[in-house]
Structures are given as structure tokens and as C-alpha cells.
Amino acid sequence: VQLQASGGGLVQAGGSLRLSCTASGRTFSGYGVGWFRQDPGKEREFVAAVRRANAGTYVGDSVKGRFTISRDNAKNTVYLQMNGLMPEDTAVYYCAAKAGFPILSAVRRPDSYDYWGQGTQVTVSS
């Protein structure tokens, strides 16, 4: 499956963005999807994940209450709605997919996912 992340940009603190991860090549509904972010020189950080058919979602502690993940399998797309953005949210955001879904203890690990998109830059100004 090929993944294409989009929707990044420059936004002021307190603003919102919606990222999209669109898949092609396989039946997307059979894949769990995660969003990660990475700043230069830092480790890739888990942001959120969603099971197949919206059967469950998981959100990282640093974005809980501000970010929401959802999916529309008819459009082969997973969304990351980001509200209340802060300068520390600045990073390149990547979407990733795995057939099925990682075991719960591994949801937040980048190496649990087999397919990755190219990333989209999110910059939050203060």
C-alpha cells in the first residue's frame, strides 16, 4: 500500500490544521494507521492511531484533548484533526500503516508499522 500525507502548513499558535493520509494500491480498510511526528535530531514520536473500521483510536499523551484521528474507508483516507496547536507541535508528520493492527503494547512504536508516507511539514508560530 502506498501512503500520501498532506495538509501541513504554517499556522499560528492556537490554530487548527487537518492532515490527510490517503492510501492507494490495496484495500485500505484492512489496515491500521498511525500518525507520528519527528523534529530533526529527535526520535519519531507517536501521535495517534486508528484501528480498521474505526474500531478504536489511540492518542499520544502530548496531544490528548487537542488532536483527533478518524478514517473514511470509502475515501481510503485517515485524518488527523489538530486543534489548539502549539509551537512544540512543529514537526514533520508521517502516516504509517500495518495490515491488521499492532498489538496494544506496540501501537506507539514506529517499527510496528510496515508502510510509511513521505511526511508533511507542520509549523506552528508563537
CSV table of C-alpha atoms in Angstrom, one decimal:
chain,number,residue,atom,x,y,z
A,1,VAL,CA,0.0,0.0,0.0
A,2,GLN,CA,1.2,3.5,-0.9
A,3,LEU,CA,0.5,6.4,1.5
A,4,GLN,CA,0.4,10.1,0.8
A,5,ALA,CA,0.3,12.6,3.7
A,6,SER,CA,-1.0,16.1,3.0
A,7,GLY,CA,-2.5,19.1,4.8
A,8,GLY,CA,0.6,20.5,6.6
A,9,GLY,CA,1.4,24.2,6.6
A,10,LEU,CA,2.2,27.2,8.7
A,11,VAL,CA,-0.3,28.2,11.4
A,12,GLN,CA,-0.3,30.5,14.4
A,13,ALA,CA,-0.4,29.1,17.9
A,14,GLY,CA,-4.0,28.2,18.9
A,15,GLY,CA,-4.9,27.4,15.3
A,16,SER,CA,-6.0,24.2,13.6
A,17,LEU,CA,-5.0,22.0,10.8
A,18,ARG,CA,-6.3,18.8,9.4
A,19,LEU,CA,-3.9,16.3,7.9
A,20,SER,CA,-4.9,13.6,5.5
A,21,CYS,CA,-3.3,10.3,4.8
A,22,THR,CA,-4.6,8.8,1.5
A,23,ALA,CA,-3.8,5.2,0.5
A,24,SER,CA,-3.6,3.5,-2.8
A,25,GLY,CA,-2.7,0.1,-4.0
A,26,ARG,CA,-4.6,-2.1,-1.5
A,27,THR,CA,-7.9,-2.3,0.3
A,28,PHE,CA,-7.2,0.3,2.9
A,29,SER,CA,-9.9,-0.8,5.3
A,30,GLY,CA,-7.8,-3.8,6.3
A,31,TYR,CA,-5.0,-1.7,7.7
A,32,GLY,CA,-4.5,0.0,11.0
A,33,VAL,CA,-3.0,3.5,10.6
A,34,GLY,CA,-0.8,5.6,12.8
A,35,TRP,CA,0.4,9.2,12.8
A,36,PHE,CA,3.9,10.0,14.0
A,37,ARG,CA,5.9,13.2,14.1
A,38,GLN,CA,9.6,14.0,14.1
A,39,ASP,CA,11.8,17.0,14.6
A,40,PRO,CA,15.4,17.0,13.3
A,41,GLY,CA,17.6,15.4,15.9
A,42,LYS,CA,14.8,13.8,17.8
A,43,GLU,CA,13.2,10.4,17.8
A,44,ARG,CA,10.0,9.8,15.9
A,45,GLU,CA,7.1,10.4,18.3
A,46,PHE,CA,3.7,8.6,18.4
A,47,VAL,CA,0.8,11.0,17.8
A,48,ALA,CA,-2.3,8.8,17.2
A,49,ALA,CA,-3.5,5.6,15.7
A,50,VAL,CA,-6.8,4.1,14.5
A,51,ARG,CA,-7.9,0.5,14.1
A,52,ARG,CA,-9.6,-0.8,11.0
A,53,ALA,CA,-13.2,0.4,10.5
A,54,ASN,CA,-12.8,3.0,13.3
A,55,ALA,CA,-13.0,0.2,15.9
A,56,GLY,CA,-10.7,2.0,18.3
A,57,THR,CA,-8.4,5.0,18.4
A,58,TYR,CA,-5.3,5.9,20.5
A,59,VAL,CA,-3.8,9.3,21.1
A,60,GLY,CA,-0.4,10.2,22.5
A,61,ASP,CA,-0.2,11.9,25.8
A,62,SER,CA,1.3,15.1,24.5
A,63,VAL,CA,-1.7,15.7,22.1
A,64,LYS,CA,-4.6,14.2,24.1
A,65,GLY,CA,-7.6,16.5,24.2
A,66,ARG,CA,-6.3,18.5,21.2
A,67,PHE,CA,-5.8,16.0,18.3
A,68,THR,CA,-8.4,13.5,17.0
A,69,ILE,CA,-7.8,10.7,14.5
A,70,SER,CA,-10.5,9.3,12.3
A,71,ARG,CA,-10.9,7.4,9.0
A,72,ASP,CA,-13.1,7.3,6.0
A,73,ASN,CA,-12.6,3.9,4.3
A,74,ALA,CA,-14.8,4.8,1.4
A,75,LYS,CA,-12.2,7.5,0.6
A,76,ASN,CA,-9.2,5.4,1.6
A,77,THR,CA,-8.2,8.3,3.9
A,78,VAL,CA,-7.3,8.7,7.5
A,79,TYR,CA,-7.5,12.2,9.1
A,80,LEU,CA,-5.7,13.9,11.9
A,81,GLN,CA,-7.6,16.9,13.2
A,82,MET,CA,-5.2,19.1,15.1
A,83,ASN,CA,-6.7,21.9,17.3
A,84,GLY,CA,-5.1,24.2,19.8
A,85,LEU,CA,-1.8,23.9,18.1
A,86,MET,CA,1.3,24.9,20.0
A,87,PRO,CA,4.9,25.7,18.8
A,88,GLU,CA,6.1,22.4,20.2
A,89,ASP,CA,3.8,20.6,17.8
A,90,THR,CA,6.1,21.8,15.0
A,91,ALA,CA,7.5,18.7,13.2
A,92,VAL,CA,7.2,16.6,10.1
A,93,TYR,CA,4.2,14.4,10.4
A,94,TYR,CA,4.2,10.9,8.9
A,95,CYS,CA,1.4,8.4,8.5
A,96,ALA,CA,2.1,4.7,8.6
A,97,ALA,CA,0.0,1.6,8.1
A,98,LYS,CA,0.1,-2.0,9.1
A,99,ALA,CA,-2.2,-4.9,7.9
A,100,GLY,CA,-4.5,-5.6,10.8
A,101,PHE,CA,-3.2,-3.6,13.7
A,102,PRO,CA,-0.2,-3.7,16.1
A,103,ILE,CA,-0.7,-5.4,19.5
A,104,LEU,CA,-1.6,-2.8,22.1
A,105,SER,CA,1.8,-2.7,23.7
A,106,ALA,CA,3.3,-1.8,20.4
A,107,VAL,CA,0.9,0.7,19.0
A,108,ARG,CA,3.2,3.6,19.8
A,109,ARG,CA,6.3,2.1,18.3
A,110,PRO,CA,7.3,3.2,14.8
A,111,ASP,CA,8.7,-0.2,14.0
A,112,SER,CA,5.3,-1.8,14.4
A,113,TYR,CA,4.2,-0.3,11.1
A,114,ASP,CA,5.2,-1.6,7.7
A,115,TYR,CA,4.3,1.2,5.3
A,116,TRP,CA,5.1,4.9,5.5
A,117,GLY,CA,4.1,8.1,3.7
A,118,GLN,CA,6.6,10.8,2.8
A,119,GLY,CA,5.7,13.3,5.6
A,120,THR,CA,4.1,16.7,5.7
A,121,GLN,CA,5.6,19.7,7.5
A,122,VAL,CA,3.6,21.4,10.2
A,123,THR,CA,5.0,24.7,11.6
A,124,VAL,CA,3.3,26.5,14.4
A,125,SER,CA,4.4,30.1,15.1
A,126,SER,CA,4.2,31.7,18.5
